[in-house]
Amino acid sequence: MKLYYSPGACSLSPHIVAIEIGMPVELVRVDLGTGRTESGEDYSKINPDGYVPALALADGDVLTEGPVIVQYLADQAEDKELAPAYGSRARYRLMQWLNFISTELHKTYSSLFDSRVPPDCKALFIERLAQRFTHVAAVLETQPYLMGEQFTIADAYLFTVTSWAPHVGFDLSPWPVLTAYQSRVAARPAVQQALAEEGLLK
Ligand SMILES: N[C@@H](CCC(=O)N[C@@H](CS)C(=O)NCC(=O)O)C(=O)O
């Protein structure tokens, strides 16, 4: 399997999950500016939308969309319990979180990274993020992970997007529970390995 990634981007989430389940994946770095892989391959031939992550399976089929890729990976190793069983109520709760992170957090952040977005619009997006993180923080006040006592793929994704805060001037200090959560997830060996492999450790 090949995981197409860009350092620190949302592809960090499936990268963490692959390590958590012990799935060997070949990492292929994509230059999002040029649209080329590290070997010069045209990435639009892998993912016509041009964004990471993409997971190329052994048979050549390519899966895209981070929230789907992490579920695919988790389902390859049910014994690791990174996602509740398909069809269970808990699985829908997990999908609820993945969708929330994708549409309410991830894509709000995306606009903050875009230099063409005017400052007053960015202020609005920051306000929106603060509202959404207030919801997340309230949940994490009562339990260590999004789904309860156990780390799941939703946490790999939430950790990834929350780590973007300092890069876009979003201050997490009003929510100490979030900074504690980031430290808790960062301490996981799989997370440390993924960060090291993406060259993100100082
Ligand atoms: N809907 C996609 C969005 C992925 C996405 O936004 N990827 C960003 C990095 S976090 C990217 O590659 N942006 C470059 C681009 O859109 O060209 C998913 O959830 O996987």
Short mmCIF file of C-alpha atoms and ligand atoms in Angstrom, two decimals:
data_model
loop_
_atom_site.label_atom_id
_atom_site.label_comp_id
_atom_site.label_asym_id
_atom_site.label_seq_id
_atom_site.Cartn_x
_atom_site.Cartn_y
_atom_site.Cartn_z
CA MET A 1 0.00 0.00 0.00
CA LYS A 2 1.11 3.53 -0.69
CA LEU A 3 0.02 6.54 1.35
CA TYR A 4 0.32 9.83 -0.49
CA TYR A 5 0.99 12.59 2.03
CA SER A 6 2.29 16.06 2.66
CA PRO A 7 4.10 16.71 5.96
CA GLY A 8 1.71 17.81 8.72
CA ALA A 9 -1.31 17.92 6.40
CA CYS A 10 -4.51 15.96 7.05
CA SER A 11 -2.71 12.91 5.66
CA LEU A 12 -0.97 12.72 9.05
CA SER A 13 -4.21 11.18 10.36
CA PRO A 14 -4.17 8.00 8.19
CA HIS A 15 -0.39 7.88 8.64
CA ILE A 16 -0.89 7.65 12.43
CA VAL A 17 -3.63 5.04 11.99
CA ALA A 18 -1.49 2.87 9.69
CA ILE A 19 1.24 2.81 12.34
CA GLU A 20 -1.25 2.18 15.16
CA ILE A 21 -2.49 -0.97 13.39
CA GLY A 22 0.99 -2.08 12.32
CA MET A 23 0.13 -1.85 8.62
CA PRO A 24 3.23 -1.34 6.49
CA VAL A 25 2.64 1.51 4.05
CA GLU A 26 5.03 3.10 1.63
CA LEU A 27 4.97 6.86 2.17
CA VAL A 28 4.94 8.93 -1.00
CA ARG A 29 5.47 12.63 -0.45
CA VAL A 30 3.44 14.98 -2.63
CA ASP A 31 4.45 18.57 -3.37
CA LEU A 32 1.05 20.27 -3.22
CA GLY A 33 2.49 23.34 -4.94
CA THR A 34 3.71 21.55 -8.05
CA GLY A 35 1.25 18.63 -7.94
CA ARG A 36 4.12 16.16 -8.31
CA THR A 37 5.26 13.30 -6.11
CA GLU A 38 8.82 13.09 -4.86
CA SER A 39 9.70 10.93 -7.88
CA GLY A 40 8.20 13.48 -10.29
CA GLU A 41 4.96 11.58 -10.93
CA ASP A 42 1.91 13.67 -11.85
CA TYR A 43 -0.22 13.35 -8.70
CA SER A 44 -3.44 14.25 -10.54
CA LYS A 45 -3.20 10.79 -12.10
CA ILE A 46 -3.47 9.32 -8.60
CA ASN A 47 -6.07 11.75 -7.22
CA PRO A 48 -7.71 13.97 -9.86
CA ASP A 49 -8.66 16.39 -7.04
CA GLY A 50 -4.99 16.93 -6.34
CA TYR A 51 -5.22 16.78 -2.56
CA VAL A 52 -3.78 14.40 0.00
CA PRO A 53 -4.35 11.85 1.42
CA ALA A 54 -4.74 9.05 -1.08
CA LEU A 55 -4.22 5.39 -0.32
CA ALA A 56 -3.21 3.14 -3.20
CA LEU A 57 -4.13 -0.44 -2.40
CA ALA A 58 -2.13 -3.49 -3.40
CA ASP A 59 -4.42 -4.16 -6.38
CA GLY A 60 -3.94 -0.61 -7.68
CA ASP A 61 -7.31 0.73 -6.54
CA VAL A 62 -7.02 4.18 -4.94
CA LEU A 63 -9.06 5.37 -1.97
CA THR A 64 -9.34 9.09 -1.23
CA GLU A 65 -11.01 11.18 1.50
CA GLY A 66 -9.25 11.01 4.85
CA PRO A 67 -12.31 10.03 6.94
CA VAL A 68 -12.90 7.05 4.64
CA ILE A 69 -9.25 6.02 4.48
CA VAL A 70 -8.96 5.89 8.28
CA GLN A 71 -12.08 3.72 8.48
CA TYR A 72 -10.73 1.40 5.79
CA LEU A 73 -7.46 1.03 7.72
CA ALA A 74 -9.19 0.49 11.08
CA ASP A 75 -11.41 -2.19 9.55
CA GLN A 76 -8.32 -4.09 8.37
CA ALA A 77 -7.36 -4.64 12.02
CA GLU A 78 -10.53 -4.93 14.08
CA ASP A 79 -8.52 -6.38 16.98
CA LYS A 80 -6.85 -2.99 17.46
CA GLU A 81 -10.29 -1.48 18.21
CA LEU A 82 -9.63 1.85 16.54
CA ALA A 83 -13.21 1.91 15.25
CA PRO A 84 -16.36 0.24 16.62
CA ALA A 85 -17.87 -2.58 14.57
CA TYR A 86 -19.52 -1.59 11.31
CA GLY A 87 -23.29 -1.25 11.75
CA SER A 88 -23.13 -0.65 15.50
CA ARG A 89 -24.57 2.51 17.06
CA ALA A 90 -21.08 3.42 18.23
CA ARG A 91 -19.86 3.26 14.64
CA TYR A 92 -22.37 5.93 13.67
CA ARG A 93 -21.16 8.05 16.60
CA LEU A 94 -17.62 7.66 15.29
CA MET A 95 -18.73 8.67 11.78
CA GLN A 96 -20.51 11.63 13.32
CA TRP A 97 -17.20 12.79 14.78
CA LEU A 98 -15.28 12.17 11.56
CA ASN A 99 -17.83 14.19 9.62
CA PHE A 100 -17.80 16.95 12.24
CA ILE A 101 -14.01 17.18 12.15
CA SER A 102 -14.00 17.16 8.36
CA THR A 103 -16.68 19.76 7.72
CA GLU A 104 -16.65 21.93 10.83
CA LEU A 105 -12.93 21.97 11.72
CA HIS A 106 -10.76 20.79 8.84
CA LYS A 107 -12.43 22.82 6.11
CA THR A 108 -12.70 25.92 8.30
CA TYR A 109 -8.96 25.69 8.87
CA SER A 110 -8.40 25.27 5.12
CA SER A 111 -9.71 28.79 4.51
CA LEU A 112 -7.32 30.17 7.13
CA PHE A 113 -4.35 28.71 5.24
CA ASP A 114 -5.47 30.42 2.00
CA SER A 115 -3.66 33.74 1.49
CA ARG A 116 -6.44 34.94 -0.85
CA VAL A 117 -9.02 34.96 1.95
CA PRO A 118 -9.41 38.52 3.30
CA PRO A 119 -8.70 39.19 7.00
CA ASP A 120 -12.34 39.93 7.94
CA CYS A 121 -13.40 36.57 6.51
CA LYS A 122 -10.58 34.91 8.41
CA ALA A 123 -11.85 36.53 11.62
CA LEU A 124 -15.24 34.95 10.95
CA PHE A 125 -13.66 31.53 10.43
CA ILE A 126 -11.66 31.91 13.66
CA GLU A 127 -14.91 32.70 15.48
CA ARG A 128 -16.54 29.62 13.96
CA LEU A 129 -13.57 27.44 14.97
CA ALA A 130 -13.77 28.78 18.53
CA GLN A 131 -17.46 27.79 18.72
CA ARG A 132 -16.75 24.29 17.43
CA PHE A 133 -13.72 23.75 19.66
CA THR A 134 -15.80 24.85 22.65
CA HIS A 135 -18.09 21.91 21.87
CA VAL A 136 -15.14 19.52 21.50
CA ALA A 137 -13.55 20.80 24.72
CA ALA A 138 -16.79 20.23 26.66
CA VAL A 139 -16.72 16.58 25.57
CA LEU A 140 -13.05 16.19 26.47
CA GLU A 141 -13.73 17.62 29.92
CA THR A 142 -15.64 14.43 30.69
CA GLN A 143 -13.56 11.78 28.89
CA PRO A 144 -9.99 11.42 27.59
CA TYR A 145 -10.89 10.70 23.95
CA LEU A 146 -13.71 11.65 21.59
CA MET A 147 -15.40 8.27 21.83
CA GLY A 148 -14.77 7.78 25.55
CA GLU A 149 -11.95 5.96 27.29
CA GLN A 150 -10.33 4.62 24.16
CA PHE A 151 -8.28 6.25 21.40
CA THR A 152 -9.93 5.85 17.98
CA ILE A 153 -9.38 7.04 14.43
CA ALA A 154 -11.42 10.15 15.28
CA ASP A 155 -8.65 11.15 17.69
CA ALA A 156 -5.98 10.70 15.02
CA TYR A 157 -7.95 13.15 12.88
CA LEU A 158 -8.78 15.61 15.66
CA PHE A 159 -5.14 15.64 16.82
CA THR A 160 -4.03 16.39 13.26
CA VAL A 161 -6.33 19.34 12.64
CA THR A 162 -5.86 20.76 16.14
CA SER A 163 -2.10 20.79 15.57
CA TRP A 164 -2.64 23.41 12.84
CA ALA A 165 -3.78 26.07 15.36
CA PRO A 166 -0.41 27.82 15.82
CA HIS A 167 0.13 27.93 12.03
CA VAL A 168 -3.00 30.03 11.46
CA GLY A 169 -2.89 32.18 14.61
CA PHE A 170 -5.68 30.29 16.34
CA ASP A 171 -5.12 30.45 20.10
CA LEU A 172 -5.94 27.22 21.94
CA SER A 173 -5.13 28.62 25.39
CA PRO A 174 -8.81 29.26 26.30
CA TRP A 175 -9.24 25.45 26.31
CA PRO A 176 -6.53 23.87 28.53
CA VAL A 177 -8.33 20.55 28.07
CA LEU A 178 -7.48 20.70 24.36
CA THR A 179 -3.79 21.36 24.94
CA ALA A 180 -3.74 18.50 27.46
CA TYR A 181 -5.46 16.30 24.86
CA GLN A 182 -2.87 17.23 22.23
CA SER A 183 -0.07 16.26 24.62
CA ARG A 184 -1.82 13.00 25.51
CA VAL A 185 -2.23 11.97 21.87
CA ALA A 186 1.26 13.22 20.92
CA ALA A 187 2.75 10.94 23.58
CA ARG A 188 1.51 7.82 21.76
CA PRO A 189 4.44 5.96 20.17
CA ALA A 190 2.59 5.71 16.83
CA VAL A 191 2.06 9.46 16.77
CA GLN A 192 5.71 10.12 17.59
CA GLN A 193 6.75 7.75 14.80
CA ALA A 194 4.42 9.40 12.27
CA LEU A 195 5.67 12.88 13.23
CA ALA A 196 9.28 11.70 12.93
CA GLU A 197 8.66 10.08 9.53
CA GLU A 198 7.13 13.34 8.26
CA GLY A 199 10.12 15.31 9.59
CA LEU A 200 7.98 17.20 12.09
CA LEU A 201 9.91 16.54 15.28
CA LYS A 202 12.35 19.25 16.39
N1 LIG B 1 -11.94 16.15 1.30
C1 LIG B 1 -10.54 15.84 1.43
C2 LIG B 1 -9.77 17.12 1.67
C3 LIG B 1 -8.30 16.88 1.82
C4 LIG B 1 -7.53 18.18 1.95
O1 LIG B 1 -8.08 19.26 2.18
N2 LIG B 1 -6.20 18.06 1.82
C5 LIG B 1 -5.34 19.23 1.88
C6 LIG B 1 -4.24 19.07 2.92
S1 LIG B 1 -4.91 19.00 4.55
C7 LIG B 1 -4.65 19.40 0.53
O2 LIG B 1 -4.08 18.46 0.02
N3 LIG B 1 -4.78 20.60 -0.04
C8 LIG B 1 -4.18 20.90 -1.30
C9 LIG B 1 -5.21 21.07 -2.38
O3 LIG B 1 -6.42 21.08 -2.10
O4 LIG B 1 -4.78 21.21 -3.52
C10 LIG B 1 -10.29 14.84 2.57
O5 LIG B 1 -11.02 14.92 3.58
O6 LIG B 1 -9.41 13.98 2.46
#
